[in-house]
mmCIF file of C-alpha atoms and ligand atoms in Angstrom:
data_model
loop_
_atom_site.group_PDB
_atom_site.id
_atom_site.type_symbol
_atom_site.label_atom_id
_atom_site.label_comp_id
_atom_site.label_asym_id
_atom_site.label_seq_id
_atom_site.Cartn_x
_atom_site.Cartn_y
_atom_site.Cartn_z
ATOM 1 C CA MET A 1 300.686 154.928 96.000
ATOM 2 C CA GLU A 2 300.412 151.536 94.571
ATOM 3 C CA PRO A 3 297.555 151.087 92.306
ATOM 4 C CA LEU A 4 295.184 147.842 92.166
ATOM 5 C CA SER A 5 293.856 146.543 88.983
ATOM 6 C CA TYR A 6 291.140 143.940 88.015
ATOM 7 C CA ILE A 7 290.262 142.346 84.815
ATOM 8 C CA ILE A 8 286.430 142.467 84.639
ATOM 9 C CA PRO A 9 285.052 140.106 81.867
ATOM 10 C CA SER A 10 281.364 141.118 82.014
ATOM 11 C CA GLU A 11 278.809 143.706 83.223
ATOM 12 C CA ALA A 12 277.742 141.165 85.806
ATOM 13 C CA GLU A 13 281.305 141.076 87.156
ATOM 14 C CA MET A 14 281.451 144.835 87.086
ATOM 15 C CA LEU A 15 278.316 145.027 89.371
ATOM 16 C CA SER A 16 279.967 142.542 91.801
ATOM 17 C CA LEU A 17 283.031 144.727 91.894
ATOM 18 C CA GLY A 18 280.879 147.775 92.720
ATOM 19 C CA ARG A 19 278.835 145.925 95.466
ATOM 20 C CA CYS A 20 282.153 144.781 97.080
ATOM 21 C CA LEU A 21 283.660 148.338 96.974
ATOM 22 C CA ALA A 22 280.460 149.862 98.350
ATOM 23 C CA LEU A 23 280.895 147.862 101.587
ATOM 24 C CA HIS A 24 284.190 149.773 102.396
ATOM 25 C CA LEU A 25 283.019 153.295 101.484
ATOM 26 C CA THR A 26 282.735 155.565 104.523
ATOM 27 C CA PRO A 27 280.927 159.009 104.664
ATOM 28 C CA GLY A 28 282.704 161.708 102.686
ATOM 29 C CA THR A 29 284.418 159.261 100.278
ATOM 30 C CA PHE A 30 284.999 160.874 96.739
ATOM 31 C CA ILE A 31 285.511 158.559 93.710
ATOM 32 C CA ALA A 32 286.444 159.921 90.348
ATOM 33 C CA LEU A 33 285.373 157.465 87.565
ATOM 34 C CA PHE A 34 287.487 157.902 84.409
ATOM 35 C CA GLY A 35 287.009 156.073 81.179
ATOM 36 C CA ASP A 36 285.716 156.565 77.600
ATOM 37 C CA LEU A 37 282.087 156.649 76.552
ATOM 38 C CA GLY A 38 280.627 153.175 77.194
ATOM 39 C CA ALA A 39 283.502 152.060 79.341
ATOM 40 C CA GLY A 40 281.252 151.088 82.193
ATOM 41 C CA LYS A 41 281.333 153.984 84.635
ATOM 42 C CA THR A 42 277.552 153.810 85.099
ATOM 43 C CA ALA A 43 277.731 150.088 85.335
ATOM 44 C CA LEU A 44 280.151 150.190 88.214
ATOM 45 C CA SER A 45 278.072 153.011 89.834
ATOM 46 C CA ARG A 46 275.134 150.716 89.634
ATOM 47 C CA GLY A 47 277.043 148.057 91.475
ATOM 48 C CA ILE A 48 278.125 150.593 94.169
ATOM 49 C CA GLY A 49 274.446 151.728 94.526
ATOM 50 C CA GLU A 50 273.255 148.142 94.963
ATOM 51 C CA GLY A 51 275.889 147.692 97.689
ATOM 52 C CA LEU A 52 274.445 150.720 99.339
ATOM 53 C CA GLY A 53 270.900 149.436 98.883
ATOM 54 C CA THR A 54 269.489 151.249 95.797
ATOM 55 C CA TYR A 55 268.523 149.671 92.560
ATOM 56 C CA ASP A 56 267.734 153.115 91.078
ATOM 57 C CA ILE A 57 271.039 154.155 89.484
ATOM 58 C CA SER A 58 270.922 155.599 85.921
ATOM 59 C CA SER A 59 272.973 157.935 84.005
ATOM 60 C CA PRO A 60 272.865 161.446 85.376
ATOM 61 C CA THR A 61 274.161 163.057 82.168
ATOM 62 C CA PHE A 62 271.280 165.460 81.486
ATOM 63 C CA THR A 63 270.714 166.480 85.094
ATOM 64 C CA ILE A 64 274.381 166.403 86.093
ATOM 65 C CA VAL A 65 273.575 164.864 89.531
ATOM 66 C CA HIS A 66 271.287 162.224 91.080
ATOM 67 C CA GLU A 67 270.893 162.067 94.711
ATOM 68 C CA HIS A 68 270.085 158.653 96.401
ATOM 69 C CA ASN A 69 268.438 158.299 99.828
ATOM 70 C CA THR A 70 271.042 155.593 101.022
ATOM 71 C CA SER A 71 272.999 155.525 104.141
ATOM 72 C CA PRO A 72 275.382 157.143 103.697
ATOM 73 C CA LEU A 73 273.751 159.380 101.091
ATOM 74 C CA LEU A 74 275.023 158.849 97.420
ATOM 75 C CA PHE A 75 275.566 161.654 95.084
ATOM 76 C CA HIS A 76 276.141 160.461 91.479
ATOM 77 C CA PHE A 77 277.539 163.220 89.123
ATOM 78 C CA ASP A 78 278.135 163.193 85.424
ATOM 79 C CA ALA A 79 280.196 166.155 84.317
ATOM 80 C CA TYR A 80 280.119 165.165 80.638
ATOM 81 C CA ARG A 81 278.097 168.156 79.623
ATOM 82 C CA LEU A 82 280.049 170.740 81.800
ATOM 83 C CA ASP A 83 282.523 173.066 80.357
ATOM 84 C CA THR A 84 284.130 174.471 83.553
ATOM 85 C CA SER A 85 284.200 173.659 87.242
ATOM 86 C CA ASP A 86 282.270 176.956 87.793
ATOM 87 C CA GLU A 87 279.201 175.288 86.347
ATOM 88 C CA LEU A 88 279.555 172.484 88.996
ATOM 89 C CA TYR A 89 279.625 175.188 91.751
ATOM 90 C CA ASP A 90 276.623 176.919 90.122
ATOM 91 C CA ILE A 91 274.449 173.830 90.797
ATOM 92 C CA GLY A 92 275.455 173.699 94.370
ATOM 93 C CA PHE A 93 278.581 171.393 94.443
ATOM 94 C CA ASP A 94 279.760 172.759 97.847
ATOM 95 C CA ASP A 95 276.408 171.967 99.295
ATOM 96 C CA TYR A 96 276.677 168.417 98.148
ATOM 97 C CA ILE A 97 280.169 168.010 99.426
ATOM 98 C CA SER A 98 279.081 169.268 102.835
ATOM 99 C CA GLN A 99 276.490 166.684 103.234
ATOM 100 C CA ASN A 100 279.194 163.990 103.818
ATOM 101 C CA GLY A 101 277.772 161.466 101.571
ATOM 102 C CA ILE A 102 279.441 159.296 99.066
ATOM 103 C CA ILE A 103 280.294 161.014 95.776
ATOM 104 C CA LEU A 104 280.715 159.286 92.452
ATOM 105 C CA MET A 105 281.831 161.547 89.636
ATOM 106 C CA GLU A 106 281.786 160.277 85.943
ATOM 107 C CA TRP A 107 283.839 162.479 83.522
ATOM 108 C CA PRO A 108 285.872 164.021 86.274
ATOM 109 C CA GLU A 109 288.415 165.270 83.725
ATOM 110 C CA ARG A 110 285.781 167.898 82.732
ATOM 111 C CA VAL A 111 286.107 169.592 86.151
ATOM 112 C CA PRO A 112 289.776 168.849 87.206
ATOM 113 C CA ASP A 113 290.077 171.877 89.557
ATOM 114 C CA ALA A 114 286.840 170.743 91.504
ATOM 115 C CA LEU A 115 288.385 167.360 92.489
ATOM 116 C CA PRO A 116 289.501 166.967 96.122
ATOM 117 C CA LYS A 117 293.098 166.120 96.585
ATOM 118 C CA GLN A 118 292.097 163.058 98.642
ATOM 119 C CA ARG A 119 290.186 160.726 96.633
ATOM 120 C CA LEU A 120 289.955 157.430 94.873
ATOM 121 C CA ASP A 121 290.611 157.430 91.120
ATOM 122 C CA ILE A 122 289.043 154.459 89.149
ATOM 123 C CA THR A 123 290.017 154.138 85.588
ATOM 124 C CA ILE A 124 288.203 151.763 83.213
ATOM 125 C CA ARG A 125 289.725 150.625 79.985
ATOM 126 C CA GLY A 126 288.074 148.762 77.184
ATOM 127 C CA SER A 127 284.723 149.116 75.520
ATOM 128 C CA GLY A 128 281.945 147.233 73.685
ATOM 129 C CA MET A 129 282.082 143.594 74.375
ATOM 130 C CA GLN A 130 285.726 143.577 75.418
ATOM 131 C CA GLU A 131 286.790 142.721 78.918
ATOM 132 C CA ARG A 132 287.451 145.804 81.074
ATOM 133 C CA ILE A 133 290.685 146.699 83.049
ATOM 134 C CA VAL A 134 289.667 148.496 86.042
ATOM 135 C CA THR A 135 292.466 150.314 88.034
ATOM 136 C CA PHE A 136 292.130 151.895 91.412
ATOM 137 C CA THR A 137 294.464 154.590 92.385
ATOM 138 C CA PRO A 138 294.247 155.944 95.998
ATOM 139 C CA TYR A 139 295.160 159.489 97.054
ATOM 140 C CA GLY A 140 295.379 159.722 100.830
ATOM 141 C CA GLU A 141 295.584 157.145 103.744
ATOM 142 C CA SER A 142 291.890 156.427 104.102
ATOM 143 C CA TYR A 143 291.757 155.588 100.375
ATOM 144 C CA GLN A 144 294.589 153.320 100.738
ATOM 145 C CA SER A 145 292.912 151.481 103.276
ATOM 146 C CA ILE A 146 289.932 150.990 100.976
ATOM 147 C CA LEU A 147 292.424 149.256 98.618
ATOM 148 C CA ASP A 148 293.685 147.029 101.469
ATOM 149 C CA HIS A 149 290.086 145.879 102.004
ATOM 150 C CA MET A 150 289.569 145.226 98.389
ATOM 151 C CA ARG A 151 292.763 143.175 98.075
ATOM 152 C CA ARG A 152 291.450 140.967 100.875
ATOM 153 C CA ASP A 153 287.658 140.762 99.843
ATOM 154 C CA PHE A 154 287.791 140.927 96.025
ATOM 155 C CA PRO A 155 291.094 139.008 95.471
ATOM 156 C CA CYS A 156 291.214 138.321 91.653
ATOM 157 C CA ALA A 157 293.489 141.433 91.188
ATOM 158 C CA TYR A 158 296.432 141.313 88.857
ATOM 159 C CA SER A 159 299.416 143.579 88.763
ATOM 160 C CA GLU A 160 300.529 145.364 85.624
HETATM 161 N N1 ATP B 1 282.936 143.923 81.363
HETATM 162 C C1 ATP B 1 282.141 144.913 81.305
HETATM 163 N N2 ATP B 1 281.915 145.849 82.293
HETATM 164 C C2 ATP B 1 280.985 146.834 82.140
HETATM 165 N N3 ATP B 1 280.168 146.981 80.994
HETATM 166 C C3 ATP B 1 280.326 146.160 80.150
HETATM 167 C C4 ATP B 1 281.240 145.140 80.140
HETATM 168 N N4 ATP B 1 281.138 144.439 78.967
HETATM 169 C C5 ATP B 1 280.217 145.095 78.157
HETATM 170 N N5 ATP B 1 279.582 146.139 78.920
HETATM 171 C C6 ATP B 1 278.580 146.938 78.372
HETATM 172 O O1 ATP B 1 279.246 148.373 78.259
HETATM 173 C C7 ATP B 1 278.265 149.375 78.572
HETATM 174 C C8 ATP B 1 278.831 150.213 79.542
HETATM 175 O O2 ATP B 1 277.953 151.361 79.608
HETATM 176 P P1 ATP B 1 277.957 152.455 80.798
HETATM 177 O O3 ATP B 1 276.732 153.322 80.500
HETATM 178 O O4 ATP B 1 278.149 151.835 82.070
HETATM 179 O O5 ATP B 1 279.180 153.208 80.308
HETATM 180 P P2 ATP B 1 279.842 154.680 80.822
HETATM 181 O O6 ATP B 1 281.187 154.649 81.089
HETATM 182 O O7 ATP B 1 278.911 155.248 81.998
HETATM 183 O O8 ATP B 1 279.493 155.625 79.571
HETATM 184 P P3 ATP B 1 279.188 157.201 79.272
HETATM 185 O O9 ATP B 1 280.444 157.847 79.182
HETATM 186 O O10 ATP B 1 278.284 157.290 78.107
HETATM 187 O O11 ATP B 1 278.448 157.720 80.707
HETATM 188 C C9 ATP B 1 276.999 148.607 78.842
HETATM 189 O O12 ATP B 1 276.242 148.556 77.786
HETATM 190 C C10 ATP B 1 277.346 147.255 79.220
HETATM 191 O O13 ATP B 1 276.408 146.290 78.978
HETATM 192 MG MG1 MG B 2 277.770 156.829 82.276
#
């Protein structure tokens, strides 16, 4: 499916992108956040959290998951410290999935076989004080429609 990319010049703009995206997320949405250390995965998650009504997003690296009591519920995972998908299931991944919240997963490449086929991949390129290129790739019709909404509501996209 056709990806959608943005140039994001600042952390403030990354938060705006996340807030806008949050408005189009329905219960059960799964977002895989790809990008190197310091790319801005947690910054984007903070924006999504703000859009859902929480200002309490921090990196879940040490606890693997933070649960936020928003509506829908928000489960923010960071798989950086995991070696296998089994470790994710050990901490109750199936239970989190069955709660039909919104799932954000940093470092999804650590647990490739746990990722649902229908999902939104977001890849962030760039680091340090550079601008970021943020690319949304949808897998599944409902995820395609999230991109349709973003094209309309956050229109400064560019195509590669
Ligand atoms: N355009 C930008 N968008 C997002 N963050 C930016 C941007 N420019 C600079 N930054 C800075 O980059 C850093 C991004 O850190 P963040 O914790 O979000 O990265 P991360 O991808 O979650 O890293 P980790 O893999 O360690 O979890 C922050 O210090 C932020 O201020
Ligand atoms: Mg992070």
